[in-house]
């Protein structure tokens, strides 16, 4: 009787806190009535529900007293430890809670780190990070949308922080598509190179014919006319240079025409290139 009376006095000390919220106040009065009637489990749960509405270390301490009075030592030790972590206890309440949690060798402590409300099956939920004093074994742990069965054989930390957000590497923006003016410029440059290639090809043909005449003059002189021989060699070299230059200009110009006007039909004729038309 003396222990119950002391417990009831401690329970009433936290009434002003619950009065801050009508629903919490009703839960607090229901908890006190349930404790007085010996329904300690209902009283403890009501105190925990009042704490959820108006956070108070004293409310959780009261829940611990009710669990202890009902013989649920495991829940009582967990609630005493929880009340100490919240704070706001009187000296006498803190001394009793510390005494109750001085020896936790029969239990394991699970610390859950993360964001949001965390609950362990059979225990009231609390804000993470939170510590739970439990019996060793498998326990269902819930944090937000995550729910897993966790085997706790010894005290441990369960880090359930969300994974860091990995930012996608920045890639340079793709070059803008060429404008109509840009395509026209490319197309025009292509045709300019093709025209230049054609001119070089024609020049190569003219110079080549002169080189052939110079070679004939050298042969007709019984290969004794050194001037004809040198002229033939010089003109042959110039012919080759003009021919290769014309070919290179045509090979560069044709892709530019295709790039500038994708639908331009290109026809290669003789020494040059001509366009049938863009459509």
PDB file of N, CA and C in Angstrom, residues 14-111:
ATOM      1  N   UNK A  14       2.885  15.228 -12.349  1.00  0.00           N
ATOM      2  CA  UNK A  14       2.996  15.617 -13.754  1.00  0.00           C
ATOM      3  C   UNK A  14       1.691  16.132 -14.332  1.00  0.00           C
ATOM      4  N   UNK A  15       0.652  16.262 -13.547  1.00  0.00           N
ATOM      5  CA  UNK A  15      -0.647  16.695 -14.057  1.00  0.00           C
ATOM      6  C   UNK A  15      -0.612  18.054 -14.739  1.00  0.00           C
ATOM      7  N   UNK A  16       0.107  19.074 -14.212  1.00  0.00           N
ATOM      8  CA  UNK A  16       0.102  20.380 -14.892  1.00  0.00           C
ATOM      9  C   UNK A  16       0.600  20.316 -16.324  1.00  0.00           C
ATOM     10  N   UNK A  17       1.548  19.418 -16.602  1.00  0.00           N
ATOM     11  CA  UNK A  17       2.046  19.303 -17.971  1.00  0.00           C
ATOM     12  C   UNK A  17       0.953  18.825 -18.902  1.00  0.00           C
ATOM     13  N   UNK A  18       0.206  17.807 -18.497  1.00  0.00           N
ATOM     14  CA  UNK A  18      -0.848  17.262 -19.344  1.00  0.00           C
ATOM     15  C   UNK A  18      -1.978  18.258 -19.550  1.00  0.00           C
ATOM     16  N   UNK A  19      -2.143  19.194 -18.608  1.00  0.00           N
ATOM     17  CA  UNK A  19      -3.236  20.161 -18.713  1.00  0.00           C
ATOM     18  C   UNK A  19      -3.047  21.106 -19.899  1.00  0.00           C
ATOM     19  N   UNK A  20      -1.862  21.093 -20.522  1.00  0.00           N
ATOM     20  CA  UNK A  20      -1.633  21.961 -21.671  1.00  0.00           C
ATOM     21  C   UNK A  20      -2.459  21.527 -22.889  1.00  0.00           C
ATOM     22  N   UNK A  21      -2.982  20.315 -22.872  1.00  0.00           N
ATOM     23  CA  UNK A  21      -3.713  19.787 -24.015  1.00  0.00           C
ATOM     24  C   UNK A  21      -4.905  19.008 -23.478  1.00  0.00           C
ATOM     25  N   UNK A  22      -6.108  19.314 -23.975  1.00  0.00           N
ATOM     26  CA  UNK A  22      -7.313  18.672 -23.436  1.00  0.00           C
ATOM     27  C   UNK A  22      -7.248  17.159 -23.551  1.00  0.00           C
ATOM     28  N   UNK A  23      -6.858  16.671 -24.739  1.00  0.00           N
ATOM     29  CA  UNK A  23      -6.821  15.224 -24.922  1.00  0.00           C
ATOM     30  C   UNK A  23      -5.758  14.600 -24.033  1.00  0.00           C
ATOM     31  N   UNK A  24      -4.612  15.267 -23.921  1.00  0.00           N
ATOM     32  CA  UNK A  24      -3.557  14.761 -23.040  1.00  0.00           C
ATOM     33  C   UNK A  24      -4.021  14.761 -21.593  1.00  0.00           C
ATOM     34  N   UNK A  25      -4.773  15.795 -21.231  1.00  0.00           N
ATOM     35  CA  UNK A  25      -5.290  15.872 -19.866  1.00  0.00           C
ATOM     36  C   UNK A  25      -6.252  14.711 -19.582  1.00  0.00           C
ATOM     37  N   UNK A  26      -7.117  14.400 -20.539  1.00  0.00           N
ATOM     38  CA  UNK A  26      -8.042  13.276 -20.370  1.00  0.00           C
ATOM     39  C   UNK A  26      -7.290  11.954 -20.258  1.00  0.00           C
ATOM     40  N   UNK A  27      -6.270  11.790 -21.076  1.00  0.00           N
ATOM     41  CA  UNK A  27      -5.460  10.573 -21.009  1.00  0.00           C
ATOM     42  C   UNK A  27      -4.750  10.471 -19.665  1.00  0.00           C
ATOM     43  N   UNK A  28      -4.254  11.618 -19.181  1.00  0.00           N
ATOM     44  CA  UNK A  28      -3.555  11.610 -17.906  1.00  0.00           C
ATOM     45  C   UNK A  28      -4.491  11.193 -16.771  1.00  0.00           C
ATOM     46  N   UNK A  29      -5.712  11.769 -16.761  1.00  0.00           N
ATOM     47  CA  UNK A  29      -6.669  11.411 -15.704  1.00  0.00           C
ATOM     48  C   UNK A  29      -7.073   9.941 -15.810  1.00  0.00           C
ATOM     49  N   UNK A  30      -7.228   9.462 -17.056  1.00  0.00           N
ATOM     50  CA  UNK A  30      -7.573   8.048 -17.242  1.00  0.00           C
ATOM     51  C   UNK A  30      -6.438   7.150 -16.759  1.00  0.00           C
ATOM     52  N   UNK A  31      -5.187   7.598 -16.994  1.00  0.00           N
ATOM     53  CA  UNK A  31      -4.036   6.811 -16.540  1.00  0.00           C
ATOM     54  C   UNK A  31      -3.989   6.744 -15.020  1.00  0.00           C
ATOM     55  N   UNK A  32      -4.231   7.876 -14.364  1.00  0.00           N
ATOM     56  CA  UNK A  32      -4.221   7.894 -12.902  1.00  0.00           C
ATOM     57  C   UNK A  32      -5.310   6.978 -12.354  1.00  0.00           C
ATOM     58  N   UNK A  33      -6.509   7.035 -12.972  1.00  0.00           N
ATOM     59  CA  UNK A  33      -7.613   6.188 -12.513  1.00  0.00           C
ATOM     60  C   UNK A  33      -7.292   4.712 -12.728  1.00  0.00           C
ATOM     61  N   UNK A  34      -6.709   4.373 -13.888  1.00  0.00           N
ATOM     62  CA  UNK A  34      -6.367   2.979 -14.166  1.00  0.00           C
ATOM     63  C   UNK A  34      -5.313   2.476 -13.195  1.00  0.00           C
ATOM     64  N   UNK A  35      -4.328   3.318 -12.873  1.00  0.00           N
ATOM     65  CA  UNK A  35      -3.303   2.912 -11.903  1.00  0.00           C
ATOM     66  C   UNK A  35      -3.928   2.671 -10.524  1.00  0.00           C
ATOM     67  N   UNK A  36      -4.846   3.567 -10.119  1.00  0.00           N
ATOM     68  CA  UNK A  36      -5.489   3.417  -8.810  1.00  0.00           C
ATOM     69  C   UNK A  36      -6.318   2.143  -8.736  1.00  0.00           C
ATOM     70  N   UNK A  37      -6.861   1.728  -9.899  1.00  0.00           N
ATOM     71  CA  UNK A  37      -7.691   0.515  -9.927  1.00  0.00           C
ATOM     72  C   UNK A  37      -6.864  -0.750 -10.131  1.00  0.00           C
ATOM     73  N   UNK A  38      -5.556  -0.591 -10.296  1.00  0.00           N
ATOM     74  CA  UNK A  38      -4.695  -1.759 -10.460  1.00  0.00           C
ATOM     75  C   UNK A  38      -4.531  -2.213 -11.895  1.00  0.00           C
ATOM     76  N   UNK A  39      -5.064  -1.446 -12.871  1.00  0.00           N
ATOM     77  CA  UNK A  39      -4.882  -1.798 -14.284  1.00  0.00           C
ATOM     78  C   UNK A  39      -3.632  -1.075 -14.779  1.00  0.00           C
ATOM     79  N   UNK A  40      -2.489  -1.627 -14.360  1.00  0.00           N
ATOM     80  CA  UNK A  40      -1.228  -0.914 -14.575  1.00  0.00           C
ATOM     81  C   UNK A  40      -0.817  -0.835 -16.053  1.00  0.00           C
ATOM     82  N   UNK A  41      -1.092  -1.880 -16.819  1.00  0.00           N
ATOM     83  CA  UNK A  41      -0.728  -1.846 -18.243  1.00  0.00           C
ATOM     84  C   UNK A  41      -1.497  -0.750 -18.967  1.00  0.00           C
ATOM     85  N   UNK A  42      -2.822  -0.626 -18.676  1.00  0.00           N
ATOM     86  CA  UNK A  42      -3.621   0.426 -19.299  1.00  0.00           C
ATOM     87  C   UNK A  42      -3.135   1.798 -18.857  1.00  0.00           C
ATOM     88  N   UNK A  43      -2.757   1.924 -17.596  1.00  0.00           N
ATOM     89  CA  UNK A  43      -2.253   3.200 -17.094  1.00  0.00           C
ATOM     90  C   UNK A  43      -0.963   3.579 -17.814  1.00  0.00           C
ATOM     91  N   UNK A  44      -0.049   2.617 -17.965  1.00  0.00           N
ATOM     92  CA  UNK A  44       1.234   2.911 -18.614  1.00  0.00           C
ATOM     93  C   UNK A  44       1.020   3.356 -20.054  1.00  0.00           C
ATOM     94  N   UNK A  45       0.149   2.649 -20.765  1.00  0.00           N
ATOM     95  CA  UNK A  45      -0.096   3.016 -22.159  1.00  0.00           C
ATOM     96  C   UNK A  45      -0.746   4.391 -22.268  1.00  0.00           C
ATOM     97  N   UNK A  46      -1.611   4.729 -21.335  1.00  0.00           N
ATOM     98  CA  UNK A  46      -2.252   6.042 -21.361  1.00  0.00           C
ATOM     99  C   UNK A  46      -1.232   7.146 -21.097  1.00  0.00           C
ATOM    100  N   UNK A  47      -0.296   6.904 -20.174  1.00  0.00           N
ATOM    101  CA  UNK A  47       0.754   7.906 -19.941  1.00  0.00           C
ATOM    102  C   UNK A  47       1.625   8.082 -21.189  1.00  0.00           C
ATOM    103  N   UNK A  48       1.937   6.981 -21.852  1.00  0.00           N
ATOM    104  CA  UNK A  48       2.746   7.082 -23.074  1.00  0.00           C
ATOM    105  C   UNK A  48       1.988   7.830 -24.166  1.00  0.00           C
ATOM    106  N   UNK A  49       0.675   7.606 -24.248  1.00  0.00           N
ATOM    107  CA  UNK A  49      -0.133   8.321 -25.237  1.00  0.00           C
ATOM    108  C   UNK A  49      -0.194   9.807 -24.903  1.00  0.00           C
ATOM    109  N   UNK A  50      -0.260  10.154 -23.619  1.00  0.00           N
ATOM    110  CA  UNK A  50      -0.262  11.566 -23.220  1.00  0.00           C
ATOM    111  C   UNK A  50       1.072  12.215 -23.594  1.00  0.00           C
ATOM    112  N   UNK A  51       2.152  11.465 -23.411  1.00  0.00           N
ATOM    113  CA  UNK A  51       3.480  11.995 -23.787  1.00  0.00           C
ATOM    114  C   UNK A  51       3.555  12.272 -25.288  1.00  0.00           C
ATOM    115  N   UNK A  52       2.909  11.443 -26.107  1.00  0.00           N
ATOM    116  CA  UNK A  52       2.931  11.659 -27.554  1.00  0.00           C
ATOM    117  C   UNK A  52       2.275  12.984 -27.927  1.00  0.00           C
ATOM    118  N   UNK A  53       1.315  13.433 -27.125  1.00  0.00           N
ATOM    119  CA  UNK A  53       0.635  14.701 -27.393  1.00  0.00           C
ATOM    120  C   UNK A  53       1.372  15.874 -26.757  1.00  0.00           C
ATOM    121  N   UNK A  54       1.818  15.703 -25.509  1.00  0.00           N
ATOM    122  CA  UNK A  54       2.571  16.736 -24.796  1.00  0.00           C
ATOM    123  C   UNK A  54       3.841  16.086 -24.260  1.00  0.00           C
ATOM    124  N   UNK A  55       4.943  16.159 -25.001  1.00  0.00           N
ATOM    125  CA  UNK A  55       6.171  15.473 -24.574  1.00  0.00           C
ATOM    126  C   UNK A  55       6.588  15.884 -23.169  1.00  0.00           C
ATOM    127  N   UNK A  56       6.855  14.882 -22.345  1.00  0.00           N
ATOM    128  CA  UNK A  56       7.217  15.130 -20.964  1.00  0.00           C
ATOM    129  C   UNK A  56       7.950  13.923 -20.406  1.00  0.00           C
ATOM    130  N   UNK A  57       9.125  14.162 -19.861  1.00  0.00           N
ATOM    131  CA  UNK A  57       9.860  13.080 -19.230  1.00  0.00           C
ATOM    132  C   UNK A  57       9.100  12.505 -18.048  1.00  0.00           C
ATOM    133  N   UNK A  58       8.339  13.366 -17.351  1.00  0.00           N
ATOM    134  CA  UNK A  58       7.577  12.902 -16.191  1.00  0.00           C
ATOM    135  C   UNK A  58       6.471  11.937 -16.613  1.00  0.00           C
ATOM    136  N   UNK A  59       5.839  12.178 -17.794  1.00  0.00           N
ATOM    137  CA  UNK A  59       4.794  11.262 -18.257  1.00  0.00           C
ATOM    138  C   UNK A  59       5.375   9.878 -18.512  1.00  0.00           C
ATOM    139  N   UNK A  60       6.563   9.802 -19.124  1.00  0.00           N
ATOM    140  CA  UNK A  60       7.188   8.507 -19.367  1.00  0.00           C
ATOM    141  C   UNK A  60       7.656   7.893 -18.047  1.00  0.00           C
ATOM    142  N   UNK A  61       8.100   8.721 -17.133  1.00  0.00           N
ATOM    143  CA  UNK A  61       8.444   8.195 -15.808  1.00  0.00           C
ATOM    144  C   UNK A  61       7.217   7.553 -15.159  1.00  0.00           C
ATOM    145  N   UNK A  62       6.067   8.224 -15.264  1.00  0.00           N
ATOM    146  CA  UNK A  62       4.833   7.658 -14.714  1.00  0.00           C
ATOM    147  C   UNK A  62       4.510   6.317 -15.376  1.00  0.00           C
ATOM    148  N   UNK A  63       4.718   6.237 -16.706  1.00  0.00           N
ATOM    149  CA  UNK A  63       4.498   4.965 -17.393  1.00  0.00           C
ATOM    150  C   UNK A  63       5.415   3.895 -16.828  1.00  0.00           C
ATOM    151  N   UNK A  64       6.670   4.241 -16.551  1.00  0.00           N
ATOM    152  CA  UNK A  64       7.613   3.282 -15.976  1.00  0.00           C
ATOM    153  C   UNK A  64       7.139   2.792 -14.611  1.00  0.00           C
ATOM    154  N   UNK A  65       6.615   3.728 -13.799  1.00  0.00           N
ATOM    155  CA  UNK A  65       6.099   3.342 -12.475  1.00  0.00           C
ATOM    156  C   UNK A  65       4.938   2.355 -12.624  1.00  0.00           C
ATOM    157  N   UNK A  66       4.064   2.616 -13.596  1.00  0.00           N
ATOM    158  CA  UNK A  66       2.928   1.718 -13.799  1.00  0.00           C
ATOM    159  C   UNK A  66       3.391   0.358 -14.309  1.00  0.00           C
ATOM    160  N   UNK A  67       4.313   0.339 -15.277  1.00  0.00           N
ATOM    161  CA  UNK A  67       4.837  -0.957 -15.762  1.00  0.00           C
ATOM    162  C   UNK A  67       5.475  -1.731 -14.610  1.00  0.00           C
ATOM    163  N   UNK A  68       6.223  -1.023 -13.775  1.00  0.00           N
ATOM    164  CA  UNK A  68       6.900  -1.684 -12.656  1.00  0.00           C
ATOM    165  C   UNK A  68       5.895  -2.229 -11.649  1.00  0.00           C
ATOM    166  N   UNK A  69       4.837  -1.435 -11.388  1.00  0.00           N
ATOM    167  CA  UNK A  69       3.817  -1.886 -10.432  1.00  0.00           C
ATOM    168  C   UNK A  69       3.081  -3.119 -10.950  1.00  0.00           C
ATOM    169  N   UNK A  70       2.971  -3.221 -12.289  1.00  0.00           N
ATOM    170  CA  UNK A  70       2.297  -4.378 -12.872  1.00  0.00           C
ATOM    171  C   UNK A  70       3.208  -5.573 -13.071  1.00  0.00           C
ATOM    172  N   UNK A  71       4.471  -5.462 -12.681  1.00  0.00           N
ATOM    173  CA  UNK A  71       5.387  -6.589 -12.763  1.00  0.00           C
ATOM    174  C   UNK A  71       6.068  -6.754 -14.117  1.00  0.00           C
ATOM    175  N   UNK A  72       5.884  -5.776 -15.026  1.00  0.00           N
ATOM    176  CA  UNK A  72       6.534  -5.860 -16.343  1.00  0.00           C
ATOM    177  C   UNK A  72       7.865  -5.109 -16.235  1.00  0.00           C
ATOM    178  N   UNK A  73       8.857  -5.826 -15.715  1.00  0.00           N
ATOM    179  CA  UNK A  73      10.138  -5.193 -15.421  1.00  0.00           C
ATOM    180  C   UNK A  73      10.848  -4.709 -16.690  1.00  0.00           C
ATOM    181  N   UNK A  74      10.756  -5.477 -17.751  1.00  0.00           N
ATOM    182  CA  UNK A  74      11.424  -5.070 -18.984  1.00  0.00           C
ATOM    183  C   UNK A  74      10.893  -3.756 -19.522  1.00  0.00           C
ATOM    184  N   UNK A  75       9.561  -3.614 -19.570  1.00  0.00           N
ATOM    185  CA  UNK A  75       8.988  -2.349 -20.050  1.00  0.00           C
ATOM    186  C   UNK A  75       9.306  -1.217 -19.085  1.00  0.00           C
ATOM    187  N   UNK A  76       9.338  -1.522 -17.779  1.00  0.00           N
ATOM    188  CA  UNK A  76       9.625  -0.494 -16.785  1.00  0.00           C
ATOM    189  C   UNK A  76      11.046   0.043 -16.949  1.00  0.00           C
ATOM    190  N   UNK A  77      12.023  -0.846 -17.119  1.00  0.00           N
ATOM    191  CA  UNK A  77      13.410  -0.401 -17.274  1.00  0.00           C
ATOM    192  C   UNK A  77      13.551   0.436 -18.546  1.00  0.00           C
ATOM    193  N   UNK A  78      12.924   0.006 -19.637  1.00  0.00           N
ATOM    194  CA  UNK A  78      12.982   0.773 -20.876  1.00  0.00           C
ATOM    195  C   UNK A  78      12.388   2.165 -20.670  1.00  0.00           C
ATOM    196  N   UNK A  79      11.242   2.268 -20.002  1.00  0.00           N
ATOM    197  CA  UNK A  79      10.603   3.565 -19.791  1.00  0.00           C
ATOM    198  C   UNK A  79      11.419   4.438 -18.833  1.00  0.00           C
ATOM    199  N   UNK A  80      12.003   3.839 -17.806  1.00  0.00           N
ATOM    200  CA  UNK A  80      12.858   4.631 -16.904  1.00  0.00           C
ATOM    201  C   UNK A  80      14.036   5.229 -17.690  1.00  0.00           C
ATOM    202  N   UNK A  81      14.692   4.407 -18.525  1.00  0.00           N
ATOM    203  CA  UNK A  81      15.818   4.913 -19.320  1.00  0.00           C
ATOM    204  C   UNK A  81      15.353   5.990 -20.285  1.00  0.00           C
ATOM    205  N   UNK A  82      14.193   5.805 -20.871  1.00  0.00           N
ATOM    206  CA  UNK A  82      13.642   6.794 -21.795  1.00  0.00           C
ATOM    207  C   UNK A  82      13.371   8.112 -21.087  1.00  0.00           C
ATOM    208  N   UNK A  83      12.794   8.051 -19.888  1.00  0.00           N
ATOM    209  CA  UNK A  83      12.478   9.274 -19.141  1.00  0.00           C
ATOM    210  C   UNK A  83      13.751  10.046 -18.794  1.00  0.00           C
ATOM    211  N   UNK A  84      14.837   9.335 -18.498  1.00  0.00           N
ATOM    212  CA  UNK A  84      16.100  10.015 -18.216  1.00  0.00           C
ATOM    213  C   UNK A  84      16.626  10.735 -19.456  1.00  0.00           C
ATOM    214  N   UNK A  85      16.459  10.129 -20.630  1.00  0.00           N
ATOM    215  CA  UNK A  85      16.944  10.772 -21.859  1.00  0.00           C
ATOM    216  C   UNK A  85      16.119  12.008 -22.203  1.00  0.00           C
ATOM    217  N   UNK A  86      14.842  12.031 -21.811  1.00  0.00           N
ATOM    218  CA  UNK A  86      13.996  13.196 -22.082  1.00  0.00           C
ATOM    219  C   UNK A  86      14.298  14.315 -21.100  1.00  0.00           C
ATOM    220  N   UNK A  87      14.466  13.965 -19.836  1.00  0.00           N
ATOM    221  CA  UNK A  87      14.767  14.950 -18.800  1.00  0.00           C
ATOM    222  C   UNK A  87      13.501  15.545 -18.210  1.00  0.00           C
ATOM    223  N   UNK A  88      13.683  16.561 -17.365  1.00  0.00           N
ATOM    224  CA  UNK A  88      12.549  17.226 -16.731  1.00  0.00           C
ATOM    225  C   UNK A  88      12.028  16.506 -15.499  1.00  0.00           C
ATOM    226  N   UNK A  89      12.798  15.580 -14.928  1.00  0.00           N
ATOM    227  CA  UNK A  89      12.367  14.838 -13.754  1.00  0.00           C
ATOM    228  C   UNK A  89      12.765  15.582 -12.479  1.00  0.00           C
ATOM    229  N   UNK A  90      12.030  15.318 -11.425  1.00  0.00           N
ATOM    230  CA  UNK A  90      12.433  15.840 -10.119  1.00  0.00           C
ATOM    231  C   UNK A  90      13.636  15.039  -9.630  1.00  0.00           C
ATOM    232  N   UNK A  91      14.268  15.525  -8.576  1.00  0.00           N
ATOM    233  CA  UNK A  91      15.434  14.821  -8.039  1.00  0.00           C
ATOM    234  C   UNK A  91      15.064  13.414  -7.592  1.00  0.00           C
ATOM    235  N   UNK A  92      13.925  13.281  -6.950  1.00  0.00           N
ATOM    236  CA  UNK A  92      13.521  11.958  -6.458  1.00  0.00           C
ATOM    237  C   UNK A  92      13.195  11.028  -7.623  1.00  0.00           C
ATOM    238  N   UNK A  93      12.521  11.553  -8.659  1.00  0.00           N
ATOM    239  CA  UNK A  93      12.204  10.739  -9.830  1.00  0.00           C
ATOM    240  C   UNK A  93      13.474  10.296 -10.557  1.00  0.00           C
ATOM    241  N   UNK A  94      14.414  11.248 -10.726  1.00  0.00           N
ATOM    242  CA  UNK A  94      15.653  10.924 -11.419  1.00  0.00           C
ATOM    243  C   UNK A  94      16.452   9.870 -10.635  1.00  0.00           C
ATOM    244  N   UNK A  95      16.461   9.977  -9.308  1.00  0.00           N
ATOM    245  CA  UNK A  95      17.200   9.008  -8.494  1.00  0.00           C
ATOM    246  C   UNK A  95      16.617   7.609  -8.649  1.00  0.00           C
ATOM    247  N   UNK A  96      15.296   7.522  -8.656  1.00  0.00           N
ATOM    248  CA  UNK A  96      14.683   6.204  -8.808  1.00  0.00           C
ATOM    249  C   UNK A  96      14.934   5.635 -10.204  1.00  0.00           C
ATOM    250  N   UNK A  97      14.841   6.496 -11.246  1.00  0.00           N
ATOM    251  CA  UNK A  97      15.070   6.025 -12.612  1.00  0.00           C
ATOM    252  C   UNK A  97      16.514   5.554 -12.784  1.00  0.00           C
ATOM    253  N   UNK A  98      17.453   6.289 -12.208  1.00  0.00           N
ATOM    254  CA  UNK A  98      18.853   5.886 -12.302  1.00  0.00           C
ATOM    255  C   UNK A  98      19.110   4.580 -11.564  1.00  0.00           C
ATOM    256  N   UNK A  99      18.458   4.415 -10.439  1.00  0.00           N
ATOM    257  CA  UNK A  99      18.611   3.161  -9.690  1.00  0.00           C
ATOM    258  C   UNK A  99      18.061   1.985 -10.497  1.00  0.00           C
ATOM    259  N   UNK A 100      16.926   2.219 -11.179  1.00  0.00           N
ATOM    260  CA  UNK A 100      16.300   1.142 -11.948  1.00  0.00           C
ATOM    261  C   UNK A 100      17.127   0.747 -13.158  1.00  0.00           C
ATOM    262  N   UNK A 101      17.905   1.683 -13.687  1.00  0.00           N
ATOM    263  CA  UNK A 101      18.676   1.409 -14.903  1.00  0.00           C
ATOM    264  C   UNK A 101      20.168   1.252 -14.630  1.00  0.00           C
ATOM    265  N   UNK A 102      20.546   1.153 -13.359  1.00  0.00           N
ATOM    266  CA  UNK A 102      21.969   1.047 -13.025  1.00  0.00           C
ATOM    267  C   UNK A 102      22.578  -0.249 -13.543  1.00  0.00           C
ATOM    268  N   UNK A 103      21.823  -1.322 -13.524  1.00  0.00           N
ATOM    269  CA  UNK A 103      22.333  -2.619 -13.971  1.00  0.00           C
ATOM    270  C   UNK A 103      21.466  -3.107 -15.135  1.00  0.00           C
ATOM    271  N   UNK A 104      22.030  -3.024 -16.332  1.00  0.00           N
ATOM    272  CA  UNK A 104      21.306  -3.476 -17.521  1.00  0.00           C
ATOM    273  C   UNK A 104      21.904  -4.761 -18.084  1.00  0.00           C
ATOM    274  N   UNK A 105      22.601  -5.507 -17.254  1.00  0.00           N
ATOM    275  CA  UNK A 105      23.273  -6.722 -17.729  1.00  0.00           C
ATOM    276  C   UNK A 105      22.291  -7.766 -18.242  1.00  0.00           C
ATOM    277  N   UNK A 106      21.044  -7.693 -17.782  1.00  0.00           N
ATOM    278  CA  UNK A 106      20.057  -8.676 -18.237  1.00  0.00           C
ATOM    279  C   UNK A 106      19.381  -8.249 -19.535  1.00  0.00           C
ATOM    280  N   UNK A 107      19.770  -7.091 -20.062  1.00  0.00           N
ATOM    281  CA  UNK A 107      19.109  -6.550 -21.246  1.00  0.00           C
ATOM    282  C   UNK A 107      20.151  -6.170 -22.310  1.00  0.00           C
ATOM    283  N   UNK A 108      19.644  -5.828 -23.470  1.00  0.00           N
ATOM    284  CA  UNK A 108      20.478  -5.247 -24.527  1.00  0.00           C
ATOM    285  C   UNK A 108      19.897  -3.879 -24.863  1.00  0.00           C
ATOM    286  N   UNK A 109      20.769  -2.985 -25.297  1.00  0.00           N
ATOM    287  CA  UNK A 109      20.343  -1.636 -25.649  1.00  0.00           C
ATOM    288  C   UNK A 109      20.462  -1.490 -27.173  1.00  0.00           C
ATOM    289  N   UNK A 110      19.337  -1.180 -27.805  1.00  0.00           N
ATOM    290  CA  UNK A 110      19.313  -0.948 -29.243  1.00  0.00           C
ATOM    291  C   UNK A 110      19.130   0.541 -29.481  1.00  0.00           C
ATOM    292  N   UNK A 111      20.126   1.142 -30.121  1.00  0.00           N
ATOM    293  CA  UNK A 111      20.029   2.556 -30.482  1.00  0.00           C
ATOM    294  C   UNK A 111      19.745   2.651 -31.974  1.00  0.00           C
TER     295      UNK A 111
END
